[in-house]
Amino acid sequence: MADLGNPKHTIAVLQKYQFHFQKKYGQNFLIDPHVLEKIIRAAHIGKEDFVLEIGPGIGAMTQYLCEAAREVAAVEIDGNLIPVLKDTLSAYDNVEVIHADVLKLDLKEMVQKKNGNRPFKVVANLPYYITTPIVMGLLESRLPAQSITIMVQKEVAERMQAQAGGKEYGALSLAVQYYAEAEIVANVPPNCFMPRPKVGSAVIRLMRHETPVVQTEDEKLMFRLIRASFNQRRKTLANGLANSGVFPLTKERIQECIKELGVSETVRGETLSLEQFARLSDLFKRELP
Ligand code: SAM
């Protein structure tokens, strides 16, 4: 029975192993069973599922995952946690703990070995210092990660889910939403963690689109355009792009492309939808040498 995710048991395990939190690894362990249950429910884990957990900590969420899933692989960077996990997960024979840096591990090979090319799910209370590289790495890798249910900093979750026009909307919103449907499923206050983080947290679920929601001739160009468009948020899109120096186009040519989209040439980047960025990217492509 999963029982780790409460303050009493967490403290007992930490004392038994004389564990010291390492700030550099973003270690904030969940100590609220209701939050753990909510995450598992939101991830829709079933007995047929293979689940990748990133950063199991002392294994509080891993225990829930082992109960709900067919098989779990948990990747943990901190060597001091490996003997702890061996102990806390000893009742389960459907989990493998991998001692590695998730950003350096060949996830493709690991997932292929464990689950073939079949879809799998990712569930994690992420180390916040590497949220973006982990999430974008998973989305861009084209691994069949059907859903990614993760605890992240609240502000980052809001940016991932943001729609055009809002102040949270930016390159991260567009990058995530190109690959997946993003939905915040819970807000989680600092007192649900040990130690308490300085920021609020949220659980967000990313459901991968089966086919991209927009078509563009050159995906890389579109993402370059998106990044350049949000670098100078106070400027109009045309000024921002002309100043960025990323594209060898005059301000006038840029304005003409923007006008061809059917929007005002004084528009700001944050009002354009993903669809409009895809079209603008195709217009740029036509103009570029
Ligand atoms: N899952 C546990 C929980 O919910 O209580 C711990 C979550 S804690 C926010 C993040 C975990 O990720 C820590 O155990 C930390 O050591 C681990 N971690 C940090 N950087 C990592 C990396 N690059 N690769 C794998 N694990 C990492």
PDB file of C-alpha atoms and ligand atoms in Angstrom:
ATOM      1  CA  MET A   1       0.000   0.000   0.000  1.00  0.00           C
ATOM      2  CA  ALA A   2       1.415   3.410  -1.000  1.00  0.00           C
ATOM      3  CA  ASP A   3       2.034   5.240   2.259  1.00  0.00           C
ATOM      4  CA  LEU A   4       5.070   7.458   1.932  1.00  0.00           C
ATOM      5  CA  GLY A   5       3.489  10.702   0.872  1.00  0.00           C
ATOM      6  CA  ASN A   6       2.762  12.194   4.271  1.00  0.00           C
ATOM      7  CA  PRO A   7       4.985  14.294   6.537  1.00  0.00           C
ATOM      8  CA  LYS A   8       5.437  11.629   9.231  1.00  0.00           C
ATOM      9  CA  HIS A   9       6.682   8.904   6.897  1.00  0.00           C
ATOM     10  CA  THR A  10       8.791  11.272   4.841  1.00  0.00           C
ATOM     11  CA  ILE A  11      10.579  12.528   7.975  1.00  0.00           C
ATOM     12  CA  ALA A  12      11.119   8.944   9.177  1.00  0.00           C
ATOM     13  CA  VAL A  13      12.733   7.954   5.853  1.00  0.00           C
ATOM     14  CA  LEU A  14      14.877  11.104   5.739  1.00  0.00           C
ATOM     15  CA  GLN A  15      16.115  10.452   9.276  1.00  0.00           C
ATOM     16  CA  LYS A  16      16.761   6.769   8.690  1.00  0.00           C
ATOM     17  CA  TYR A  17      19.053   7.608   5.778  1.00  0.00           C
ATOM     18  CA  GLN A  18      20.326  10.912   7.193  1.00  0.00           C
ATOM     19  CA  PHE A  19      19.345  12.460   3.921  1.00  0.00           C
ATOM     20  CA  HIS A  20      20.236  16.080   3.224  1.00  0.00           C
ATOM     21  CA  PHE A  21      18.281  18.005   0.607  1.00  0.00           C
ATOM     22  CA  GLN A  22      20.330  19.284  -2.282  1.00  0.00           C
ATOM     23  CA  LYS A  23      19.088  22.628  -3.507  1.00  0.00           C
ATOM     24  CA  LYS A  24      20.962  22.274  -6.796  1.00  0.00           C
ATOM     25  CA  TYR A  25      18.724  19.292  -7.679  1.00  0.00           C
ATOM     26  CA  GLY A  26      15.447  21.138  -7.036  1.00  0.00           C
ATOM     27  CA  GLN A  27      14.486  18.750  -4.249  1.00  0.00           C
ATOM     28  CA  ASN A  28      11.051  19.577  -2.871  1.00  0.00           C
ATOM     29  CA  PHE A  29       9.328  16.357  -1.908  1.00  0.00           C
ATOM     30  CA  LEU A  30       5.547  16.024  -1.934  1.00  0.00           C
ATOM     31  CA  ILE A  31       4.083  15.316   1.497  1.00  0.00           C
ATOM     32  CA  ASP A  32       0.359  15.538   0.751  1.00  0.00           C
ATOM     33  CA  PRO A  33      -1.410  12.266  -0.195  1.00  0.00           C
ATOM     34  CA  HIS A  34      -4.380  14.185  -1.667  1.00  0.00           C
ATOM     35  CA  VAL A  35      -2.093  15.897  -4.163  1.00  0.00           C
ATOM     36  CA  LEU A  36      -0.417  12.596  -5.047  1.00  0.00           C
ATOM     37  CA  GLU A  37      -3.816  10.980  -5.652  1.00  0.00           C
ATOM     38  CA  LYS A  38      -4.925  13.936  -7.760  1.00  0.00           C
ATOM     39  CA  ILE A  39      -1.840  13.654  -9.983  1.00  0.00           C
ATOM     40  CA  ILE A  40      -2.357   9.917 -10.506  1.00  0.00           C
ATOM     41  CA  ARG A  41      -6.048  10.478 -11.331  1.00  0.00           C
ATOM     42  CA  ALA A  42      -5.253  13.319 -13.738  1.00  0.00           C
ATOM     43  CA  ALA A  43      -2.688  11.142 -15.540  1.00  0.00           C
ATOM     44  CA  HIS A  44      -5.332   8.412 -16.188  1.00  0.00           C
ATOM     45  CA  ILE A  45      -2.899   5.601 -15.437  1.00  0.00           C
ATOM     46  CA  GLY A  46      -4.164   2.084 -16.128  1.00  0.00           C
ATOM     47  CA  LYS A  47      -2.790  -1.436 -15.682  1.00  0.00           C
ATOM     48  CA  GLU A  48      -1.677  -1.496 -19.321  1.00  0.00           C
ATOM     49  CA  ASP A  49       0.505   1.614 -18.994  1.00  0.00           C
ATOM     50  CA  PHE A  50       4.251   2.056 -19.000  1.00  0.00           C
ATOM     51  CA  VAL A  51       5.111   5.204 -17.041  1.00  0.00           C
ATOM     52  CA  LEU A  52       8.303   7.223 -16.994  1.00  0.00           C
ATOM     53  CA  GLU A  53       8.827   9.159 -13.763  1.00  0.00           C
ATOM     54  CA  ILE A  54      11.488  11.858 -13.664  1.00  0.00           C
ATOM     55  CA  GLY A  55      12.999  12.525 -10.224  1.00  0.00           C
ATOM     56  CA  PRO A  56      11.340  10.006  -7.878  1.00  0.00           C
ATOM     57  CA  GLY A  57      12.936  11.521  -4.736  1.00  0.00           C
ATOM     58  CA  ILE A  58      12.251   9.057  -1.910  1.00  0.00           C
ATOM     59  CA  GLY A  59       9.594   7.333  -4.020  1.00  0.00           C
ATOM     60  CA  ALA A  60       6.338   8.777  -2.664  1.00  0.00           C
ATOM     61  CA  MET A  61       4.730   9.179  -6.080  1.00  0.00           C
ATOM     62  CA  THR A  62       6.538   6.128  -7.449  1.00  0.00           C
ATOM     63  CA  GLN A  63       4.618   3.922  -5.002  1.00  0.00           C
ATOM     64  CA  TYR A  64       1.310   5.229  -6.341  1.00  0.00           C
ATOM     65  CA  LEU A  65       2.515   4.756  -9.913  1.00  0.00           C
ATOM     66  CA  CYS A  66       3.587   1.165  -9.212  1.00  0.00           C
ATOM     67  CA  GLU A  67       0.130   0.392  -7.863  1.00  0.00           C
ATOM     68  CA  ALA A  68      -1.646   1.934 -10.839  1.00  0.00           C
ATOM     69  CA  ALA A  69       0.568   1.064 -13.824  1.00  0.00           C
ATOM     70  CA  ARG A  70       1.911  -2.040 -15.549  1.00  0.00           C
ATOM     71  CA  GLU A  71       5.503  -0.887 -15.320  1.00  0.00           C
ATOM     72  CA  VAL A  72       7.408   2.155 -14.109  1.00  0.00           C
ATOM     73  CA  ALA A  73      10.884   3.488 -14.905  1.00  0.00           C
ATOM     74  CA  ALA A  74      12.077   6.187 -12.494  1.00  0.00           C
ATOM     75  CA  VAL A  75      15.125   8.283 -13.379  1.00  0.00           C
ATOM     76  CA  GLU A  76      16.918   9.877 -10.411  1.00  0.00           C
ATOM     77  CA  ILE A  77      20.135  11.902 -10.523  1.00  0.00           C
ATOM     78  CA  ASP A  78      20.973  11.936  -6.790  1.00  0.00           C
ATOM     79  CA  GLY A  79      23.065   8.888  -5.840  1.00  0.00           C
ATOM     80  CA  ASN A  80      22.116   9.358  -2.166  1.00  0.00           C
ATOM     81  CA  LEU A  81      18.512   8.532  -3.049  1.00  0.00           C
ATOM     82  CA  ILE A  82      19.248   5.240  -4.801  1.00  0.00           C
ATOM     83  CA  PRO A  83      19.538   3.127  -1.591  1.00  0.00           C
ATOM     84  CA  VAL A  84      16.476   4.924  -0.185  1.00  0.00           C
ATOM     85  CA  LEU A  85      14.441   4.021  -3.276  1.00  0.00           C
ATOM     86  CA  LYS A  86      15.629   0.412  -3.114  1.00  0.00           C
ATOM     87  CA  ASP A  87      14.111   0.274   0.352  1.00  0.00           C
ATOM     88  CA  THR A  88      10.883   2.267  -0.183  1.00  0.00           C
ATOM     89  CA  LEU A  89      10.068   0.442  -3.434  1.00  0.00           C
ATOM     90  CA  SER A  90      11.065  -3.046  -2.258  1.00  0.00           C
ATOM     91  CA  ALA A  91       7.440  -4.227  -2.271  1.00  0.00           C
ATOM     92  CA  TYR A  92       7.100  -3.622  -6.017  1.00  0.00           C
ATOM     93  CA  ASP A  93       8.500  -5.768  -8.810  1.00  0.00           C
ATOM     94  CA  ASN A  94       7.268  -3.551 -11.643  1.00  0.00           C
ATOM     95  CA  VAL A  95       9.691  -0.677 -11.202  1.00  0.00           C
ATOM     96  CA  GLU A  96      13.225   0.030 -12.348  1.00  0.00           C
ATOM     97  CA  VAL A  97      15.145   2.902 -10.777  1.00  0.00           C
ATOM     98  CA  ILE A  98      17.686   4.351 -13.172  1.00  0.00           C
ATOM     99  CA  HIS A  99      20.479   6.399 -11.630  1.00  0.00           C
ATOM    100  CA  ALA A 100      21.048   9.071 -14.295  1.00  0.00           C
ATOM    101  CA  ASP A 101      20.651  12.661 -15.329  1.00  0.00           C
ATOM    102  CA  VAL A 102      17.438  12.630 -17.359  1.00  0.00           C
ATOM    103  CA  LEU A 103      18.858  15.255 -19.717  1.00  0.00           C
ATOM    104  CA  LYS A 104      21.790  13.002 -20.592  1.00  0.00           C
ATOM    105  CA  LEU A 105      20.024   9.646 -20.647  1.00  0.00           C
ATOM    106  CA  ASP A 106      19.172   8.109 -24.007  1.00  0.00           C
ATOM    107  CA  LEU A 107      15.425   8.052 -23.322  1.00  0.00           C
ATOM    108  CA  LYS A 108      14.636   6.714 -26.776  1.00  0.00           C
ATOM    109  CA  GLU A 109      16.713   3.607 -26.192  1.00  0.00           C
ATOM    110  CA  MET A 110      15.384   3.095 -22.664  1.00  0.00           C
ATOM    111  CA  VAL A 111      11.738   3.482 -23.641  1.00  0.00           C
ATOM    112  CA  GLN A 112      12.196   1.318 -26.736  1.00  0.00           C
ATOM    113  CA  LYS A 113      13.705  -1.453 -24.627  1.00  0.00           C
ATOM    114  CA  LYS A 114      10.926  -1.353 -22.051  1.00  0.00           C
ATOM    115  CA  ASN A 115       7.875  -0.550 -24.144  1.00  0.00           C
ATOM    116  CA  GLY A 116       8.731  -0.848 -27.840  1.00  0.00           C
ATOM    117  CA  ASN A 117       7.156   1.870 -29.961  1.00  0.00           C
ATOM    118  CA  ARG A 118       3.917   1.853 -28.002  1.00  0.00           C
ATOM    119  CA  PRO A 119       2.587   5.023 -26.389  1.00  0.00           C
ATOM    120  CA  PHE A 120       3.607   5.664 -22.794  1.00  0.00           C
ATOM    121  CA  LYS A 121       2.929   8.267 -20.119  1.00  0.00           C
ATOM    122  CA  VAL A 122       5.180  10.627 -18.218  1.00  0.00           C
ATOM    123  CA  VAL A 123       4.355  11.621 -14.647  1.00  0.00           C
ATOM    124  CA  ALA A 124       6.640  13.763 -12.511  1.00  0.00           C
ATOM    125  CA  ASN A 125       7.041  16.339  -9.821  1.00  0.00           C
ATOM    126  CA  LEU A 126       9.753  18.041 -11.821  1.00  0.00           C
ATOM    127  CA  PRO A 127      12.936  19.667 -10.591  1.00  0.00           C
ATOM    128  CA  TYR A 128      11.975  23.263 -11.490  1.00  0.00           C
ATOM    129  CA  TYR A 129      15.457  24.371 -12.580  1.00  0.00           C
ATOM    130  CA  ILE A 130      15.225  22.206 -15.702  1.00  0.00           C
ATOM    131  CA  THR A 131      11.491  22.213 -16.464  1.00  0.00           C
ATOM    132  CA  THR A 132      11.790  23.694 -19.955  1.00  0.00           C
ATOM    133  CA  PRO A 133      14.596  21.470 -21.291  1.00  0.00           C
ATOM    134  CA  ILE A 134      12.833  18.372 -19.934  1.00  0.00           C
ATOM    135  CA  VAL A 135       9.425  19.264 -21.374  1.00  0.00           C
ATOM    136  CA  MET A 136      10.694  20.529 -24.722  1.00  0.00           C
ATOM    137  CA  GLY A 137      13.093  17.584 -24.965  1.00  0.00           C
ATOM    138  CA  LEU A 138      10.190  15.166 -24.516  1.00  0.00           C
ATOM    139  CA  LEU A 139       7.940  16.981 -26.974  1.00  0.00           C
ATOM    140  CA  GLU A 140      10.582  17.530 -29.657  1.00  0.00           C
ATOM    141  CA  SER A 141      12.040  14.041 -29.385  1.00  0.00           C
ATOM    142  CA  ARG A 142       8.951  12.558 -31.069  1.00  0.00           C
ATOM    143  CA  LEU A 143       8.970   9.810 -28.467  1.00  0.00           C
ATOM    144  CA  PRO A 144       5.443   8.381 -28.235  1.00  0.00           C
ATOM    145  CA  ALA A 145       4.775  10.179 -24.923  1.00  0.00           C
ATOM    146  CA  GLN A 146       0.985  10.227 -25.124  1.00  0.00           C
ATOM    147  CA  SER A 147       0.574  12.386 -22.044  1.00  0.00           C
ATOM    148  CA  ILE A 148       2.880  14.304 -19.726  1.00  0.00           C
ATOM    149  CA  THR A 149       1.402  15.096 -16.306  1.00  0.00           C
ATOM    150  CA  ILE A 150       3.807  17.210 -14.301  1.00  0.00           C
ATOM    151  CA  MET A 151       4.142  19.455 -11.302  1.00  0.00           C
ATOM    152  CA  VAL A 152       5.831  22.678 -12.330  1.00  0.00           C
ATOM    153  CA  GLN A 153       6.161  26.218 -11.019  1.00  0.00           C
ATOM    154  CA  LYS A 154       2.683  27.814 -11.183  1.00  0.00           C
ATOM    155  CA  GLU A 155       3.881  30.670 -13.359  1.00  0.00           C
ATOM    156  CA  VAL A 156       5.409  28.233 -15.854  1.00  0.00           C
ATOM    157  CA  ALA A 157       2.175  26.194 -15.992  1.00  0.00           C
ATOM    158  CA  GLU A 158       0.269  29.403 -16.734  1.00  0.00           C
ATOM    159  CA  ARG A 159       2.681  30.259 -19.528  1.00  0.00           C
ATOM    160  CA  MET A 160       2.331  26.797 -21.043  1.00  0.00           C
ATOM    161  CA  GLN A 161      -1.467  27.064 -21.060  1.00  0.00           C
ATOM    162  CA  ALA A 162      -1.744  30.755 -22.040  1.00  0.00           C
ATOM    163  CA  GLN A 163      -3.722  31.844 -25.098  1.00  0.00           C
ATOM    164  CA  ALA A 164      -2.924  34.712 -27.483  1.00  0.00           C
ATOM    165  CA  GLY A 165      -3.412  38.196 -26.042  1.00  0.00           C
ATOM    166  CA  GLY A 166      -2.539  37.519 -22.409  1.00  0.00           C
ATOM    167  CA  LYS A 167       0.613  38.658 -20.655  1.00  0.00           C
ATOM    168  CA  GLU A 168       1.729  35.071 -19.935  1.00  0.00           C
ATOM    169  CA  TYR A 169       1.524  34.189 -23.636  1.00  0.00           C
ATOM    170  CA  GLY A 170       4.899  33.706 -25.283  1.00  0.00           C
ATOM    171  CA  ALA A 171       7.370  31.384 -26.989  1.00  0.00           C
ATOM    172  CA  LEU A 172       6.861  28.631 -24.387  1.00  0.00           C
ATOM    173  CA  SER A 173       3.048  28.674 -24.845  1.00  0.00           C
ATOM    174  CA  LEU A 174       3.418  28.309 -28.601  1.00  0.00           C
ATOM    175  CA  ALA A 175       6.130  25.657 -28.423  1.00  0.00           C
ATOM    176  CA  VAL A 176       4.119  23.508 -26.004  1.00  0.00           C
ATOM    177  CA  GLN A 177       0.799  24.010 -27.787  1.00  0.00           C
ATOM    178  CA  TYR A 178       2.287  23.110 -31.170  1.00  0.00           C
ATOM    179  CA  TYR A 179       2.801  19.600 -29.821  1.00  0.00           C
ATOM    180  CA  ALA A 180       0.137  19.221 -27.154  1.00  0.00           C
ATOM    181  CA  GLU A 181      -3.086  20.365 -25.533  1.00  0.00           C
ATOM    182  CA  ALA A 182      -2.175  21.921 -22.187  1.00  0.00           C
ATOM    183  CA  GLU A 183      -4.500  21.943 -19.189  1.00  0.00           C
ATOM    184  CA  ILE A 184      -3.780  22.965 -15.595  1.00  0.00           C
ATOM    185  CA  VAL A 185      -5.455  20.369 -13.389  1.00  0.00           C
ATOM    186  CA  ALA A 186      -4.501  21.581  -9.902  1.00  0.00           C
ATOM    187  CA  ASN A 187      -2.855  24.419  -8.049  1.00  0.00           C
ATOM    188  CA  VAL A 188      -0.606  23.270  -5.237  1.00  0.00           C
ATOM    189  CA  PRO A 189       0.547  25.563  -2.395  1.00  0.00           C
ATOM    190  CA  PRO A 190       4.096  25.477  -0.939  1.00  0.00           C
ATOM    191  CA  ASN A 191       2.977  23.741   2.282  1.00  0.00           C
ATOM    192  CA  CYS A 192       2.396  20.484   0.362  1.00  0.00           C
ATOM    193  CA  PHE A 193       6.178  20.083  -0.043  1.00  0.00           C
ATOM    194  CA  MET A 194       9.213  19.464   2.123  1.00  0.00           C
ATOM    195  CA  PRO A 195      11.133  21.738   2.127  1.00  0.00           C
ATOM    196  CA  ARG A 196       8.631  24.410   1.071  1.00  0.00           C
ATOM    197  CA  PRO A 197       9.466  26.009  -2.265  1.00  0.00           C
ATOM    198  CA  LYS A 198       9.423  29.823  -2.478  1.00  0.00           C
ATOM    199  CA  VAL A 199       6.976  29.709  -5.388  1.00  0.00           C
ATOM    200  CA  GLY A 200       3.495  28.307  -5.974  1.00  0.00           C
ATOM    201  CA  SER A 201       3.146  25.116  -8.014  1.00  0.00           C
ATOM    202  CA  ALA A 202       0.633  23.642 -10.406  1.00  0.00           C
ATOM    203  CA  VAL A 203      -0.018  20.297 -12.022  1.00  0.00           C
ATOM    204  CA  ILE A 204      -0.366  20.548 -15.774  1.00  0.00           C
ATOM    205  CA  ARG A 205      -1.356  17.802 -18.198  1.00  0.00           C
ATOM    206  CA  LEU A 206      -0.036  17.886 -21.759  1.00  0.00           C
ATOM    207  CA  MET A 207      -1.956  15.610 -24.134  1.00  0.00           C
ATOM    208  CA  ARG A 208       0.074  15.111 -27.261  1.00  0.00           C
ATOM    209  CA  HIS A 209      -1.684  15.945 -30.550  1.00  0.00           C
ATOM    210  CA  GLU A 210      -1.790  12.940 -32.864  1.00  0.00           C
ATOM    211  CA  THR A 211      -1.091  15.191 -35.812  1.00  0.00           C
ATOM    212  CA  PRO A 212       0.259  18.753 -35.557  1.00  0.00           C
ATOM    213  CA  VAL A 213      -2.528  21.321 -35.134  1.00  0.00           C
ATOM    214  CA  VAL A 214      -0.943  23.635 -37.681  1.00  0.00           C
ATOM    215  CA  GLN A 215       1.001  22.969 -40.846  1.00  0.00           C
ATOM    216  CA  THR A 216       4.101  24.913 -41.749  1.00  0.00           C
ATOM    217  CA  GLU A 217       6.687  24.435 -44.462  1.00  0.00           C
ATOM    218  CA  ASP A 218       9.648  24.893 -42.128  1.00  0.00           C
ATOM    219  CA  GLU A 219       9.155  24.111 -38.454  1.00  0.00           C
ATOM    220  CA  LYS A 220      12.605  25.420 -37.456  1.00  0.00           C
ATOM    221  CA  LEU A 221      12.002  28.739 -39.195  1.00  0.00           C
ATOM    222  CA  MET A 222       8.626  29.065 -37.443  1.00  0.00           C
ATOM    223  CA  PHE A 223      10.231  28.595 -34.017  1.00  0.00           C
ATOM    224  CA  ARG A 224      12.994  31.095 -34.853  1.00  0.00           C
ATOM    225  CA  LEU A 225      10.308  33.551 -35.842  1.00  0.00           C
ATOM    226  CA  ILE A 226       8.349  32.913 -32.642  1.00  0.00           C
ATOM    227  CA  ARG A 227      11.391  33.419 -30.424  1.00  0.00           C
ATOM    228  CA  ALA A 228      12.373  36.613 -32.247  1.00  0.00           C
ATOM    229  CA  SER A 229       8.779  37.913 -31.990  1.00  0.00           C
ATOM    230  CA  PHE A 230       8.772  37.790 -28.193  1.00  0.00           C
ATOM    231  CA  ASN A 231      12.242  39.156 -27.565  1.00  0.00           C
ATOM    232  CA  GLN A 232      11.074  42.751 -27.521  1.00  0.00           C
ATOM    233  CA  ARG A 233       7.551  42.570 -26.223  1.00  0.00           C
ATOM    234  CA  ARG A 234       7.013  46.320 -26.015  1.00  0.00           C
ATOM    235  CA  LYS A 235       7.682  46.891 -29.684  1.00  0.00           C
ATOM    236  CA  THR A 236       5.343  46.224 -32.575  1.00  0.00           C
ATOM    237  CA  LEU A 237       5.960  42.885 -34.231  1.00  0.00           C
ATOM    238  CA  ALA A 238       7.457  44.535 -37.335  1.00  0.00           C
ATOM    239  CA  ASN A 239       9.876  46.671 -35.289  1.00  0.00           C
ATOM    240  CA  GLY A 240      10.815  43.793 -33.014  1.00  0.00           C
ATOM    241  CA  LEU A 241      11.562  41.479 -35.931  1.00  0.00           C
ATOM    242  CA  ALA A 242      13.449  44.148 -37.897  1.00  0.00           C
ATOM    243  CA  ASN A 243      15.569  45.014 -34.822  1.00  0.00           C
ATOM    244  CA  SER A 244      16.241  41.390 -33.968  1.00  0.00           C
ATOM    245  CA  GLY A 245      18.524  40.985 -36.959  1.00  0.00           C
ATOM    246  CA  VAL A 246      17.477  37.316 -37.152  1.00  0.00           C
ATOM    247  CA  PHE A 247      16.068  37.623 -40.671  1.00  0.00           C
ATOM    248  CA  PRO A 248      17.773  39.420 -43.581  1.00  0.00           C
ATOM    249  CA  LEU A 249      14.605  41.363 -44.460  1.00  0.00           C
ATOM    250  CA  THR A 250      13.921  45.095 -44.425  1.00  0.00           C
ATOM    251  CA  LYS A 251      11.301  46.462 -42.069  1.00  0.00           C
ATOM    252  CA  GLU A 252       9.112  47.238 -45.117  1.00  0.00           C
ATOM    253  CA  ARG A 253       9.227  43.618 -46.371  1.00  0.00           C
ATOM    254  CA  ILE A 254       8.411  42.419 -42.860  1.00  0.00           C
ATOM    255  CA  GLN A 255       5.457  44.831 -42.697  1.00  0.00           C
ATOM    256  CA  GLU A 256       4.170  43.572 -46.031  1.00  0.00           C
ATOM    257  CA  CYS A 257       4.300  39.971 -44.832  1.00  0.00           C
ATOM    258  CA  ILE A 258       2.399  40.959 -41.684  1.00  0.00           C
ATOM    259  CA  LYS A 259      -0.214  42.793 -43.770  1.00  0.00           C
ATOM    260  CA  GLU A 260      -0.640  39.700 -45.935  1.00  0.00           C
ATOM    261  CA  LEU A 261      -1.725  37.851 -42.819  1.00  0.00           C
ATOM    262  CA  GLY A 262      -4.724  40.174 -42.698  1.00  0.00           C
ATOM    263  CA  VAL A 263      -3.660  41.939 -39.491  1.00  0.00           C
ATOM    264  CA  SER A 264      -2.542  45.507 -38.867  1.00  0.00           C
ATOM    265  CA  GLU A 265       1.136  46.235 -39.505  1.00  0.00           C
ATOM    266  CA  THR A 266       1.317  47.696 -36.003  1.00  0.00           C
ATOM    267  CA  VAL A 267       0.233  44.424 -34.387  1.00  0.00           C
ATOM    268  CA  ARG A 268       2.190  43.025 -31.409  1.00  0.00           C
ATOM    269  CA  GLY A 269       3.558  39.493 -31.394  1.00  0.00           C
ATOM    270  CA  GLU A 270       1.534  38.462 -28.364  1.00  0.00           C
ATOM    271  CA  THR A 271      -1.755  38.776 -30.260  1.00  0.00           C
ATOM    272  CA  LEU A 272      -0.856  36.268 -33.000  1.00  0.00           C
ATOM    273  CA  SER A 273      -2.140  32.710 -32.781  1.00  0.00           C
ATOM    274  CA  LEU A 274      -0.075  29.633 -33.576  1.00  0.00           C
ATOM    275  CA  GLU A 275      -1.887  29.375 -36.903  1.00  0.00           C
ATOM    276  CA  GLN A 276      -0.905  32.971 -37.749  1.00  0.00           C
ATOM    277  CA  PHE A 277       2.740  32.362 -36.795  1.00  0.00           C
ATOM    278  CA  ALA A 278       2.750  29.304 -39.074  1.00  0.00           C
ATOM    279  CA  ARG A 279       1.410  31.395 -41.966  1.00  0.00           C
ATOM    280  CA  LEU A 280       3.814  34.262 -41.270  1.00  0.00           C
ATOM    281  CA  SER A 281       6.684  31.775 -41.237  1.00  0.00           C
ATOM    282  CA  ASP A 282       5.631  30.486 -44.674  1.00  0.00           C
ATOM    283  CA  LEU A 283       5.470  34.098 -45.964  1.00  0.00           C
ATOM    284  CA  PHE A 284       8.988  34.742 -44.612  1.00  0.00           C
ATOM    285  CA  LYS A 285      10.231  31.559 -46.229  1.00  0.00           C
ATOM    286  CA  ARG A 286       9.120  32.855 -49.606  1.00  0.00           C
ATOM    287  CA  GLU A 287      11.046  36.101 -49.041  1.00  0.00           C
ATOM    288  CA  LEU A 288      14.260  34.644 -47.656  1.00  0.00           C
ATOM    289  CA  PRO A 289      17.230  34.050 -49.949  1.00  0.00           C
TER     290      PRO A 289
HETATM  291  N1  SAM B   1       9.049  12.841  -6.977  1.00  0.00           N
HETATM  292  C1  SAM B   1       9.494  13.281  -5.673  1.00  0.00           C
HETATM  293  C2  SAM B   1       8.321  13.868  -4.923  1.00  0.00           C
HETATM  294  O1  SAM B   1       7.349  14.237  -5.572  1.00  0.00           O
HETATM  295  O2  SAM B   1       8.372  13.940  -3.708  1.00  0.00           O
HETATM  296  C3  SAM B   1      10.637  14.299  -5.769  1.00  0.00           C
HETATM  297  C4  SAM B   1      10.408  15.526  -6.634  1.00  0.00           C
HETATM  298  S1  SAM B   1      11.654  16.754  -6.503  1.00  0.00           S
HETATM  299  C5  SAM B   1      10.748  18.197  -6.953  1.00  0.00           C
HETATM  300  C6  SAM B   1      12.649  16.544  -7.964  1.00  0.00           C
HETATM  301  C7  SAM B   1      13.479  15.274  -8.032  1.00  0.00           C
HETATM  302  O3  SAM B   1      14.204  15.268  -9.260  1.00  0.00           O
HETATM  303  C8  SAM B   1      14.519  15.125  -6.932  1.00  0.00           C
HETATM  304  O4  SAM B   1      14.488  13.823  -6.436  1.00  0.00           O
HETATM  305  C9  SAM B   1      15.860  15.402  -7.650  1.00  0.00           C
HETATM  306  O5  SAM B   1      16.968  14.766  -7.050  1.00  0.00           O
HETATM  307  C10 SAM B   1      15.556  14.867  -9.043  1.00  0.00           C
HETATM  308  N2  SAM B   1      16.377  15.452 -10.126  1.00  0.00           N
HETATM  309  C11 SAM B   1      16.895  16.700 -10.204  1.00  0.00           C
HETATM  310  N3  SAM B   1      17.581  16.875 -11.343  1.00  0.00           N
HETATM  311  C12 SAM B   1      17.477  15.708 -12.042  1.00  0.00           C
HETATM  312  C13 SAM B   1      17.976  15.268 -13.303  1.00  0.00           C
HETATM  313  N4  SAM B   1      18.705  16.070 -14.087  1.00  0.00           N
HETATM  314  N5  SAM B   1      17.720  13.992 -13.694  1.00  0.00           N
HETATM  315  C14 SAM B   1      16.963  13.168 -12.890  1.00  0.00           C
HETATM  316  N6  SAM B   1      16.473  13.530 -11.698  1.00  0.00           N
HETATM  317  C15 SAM B   1      16.713  14.790 -11.275  1.00  0.00           C
END
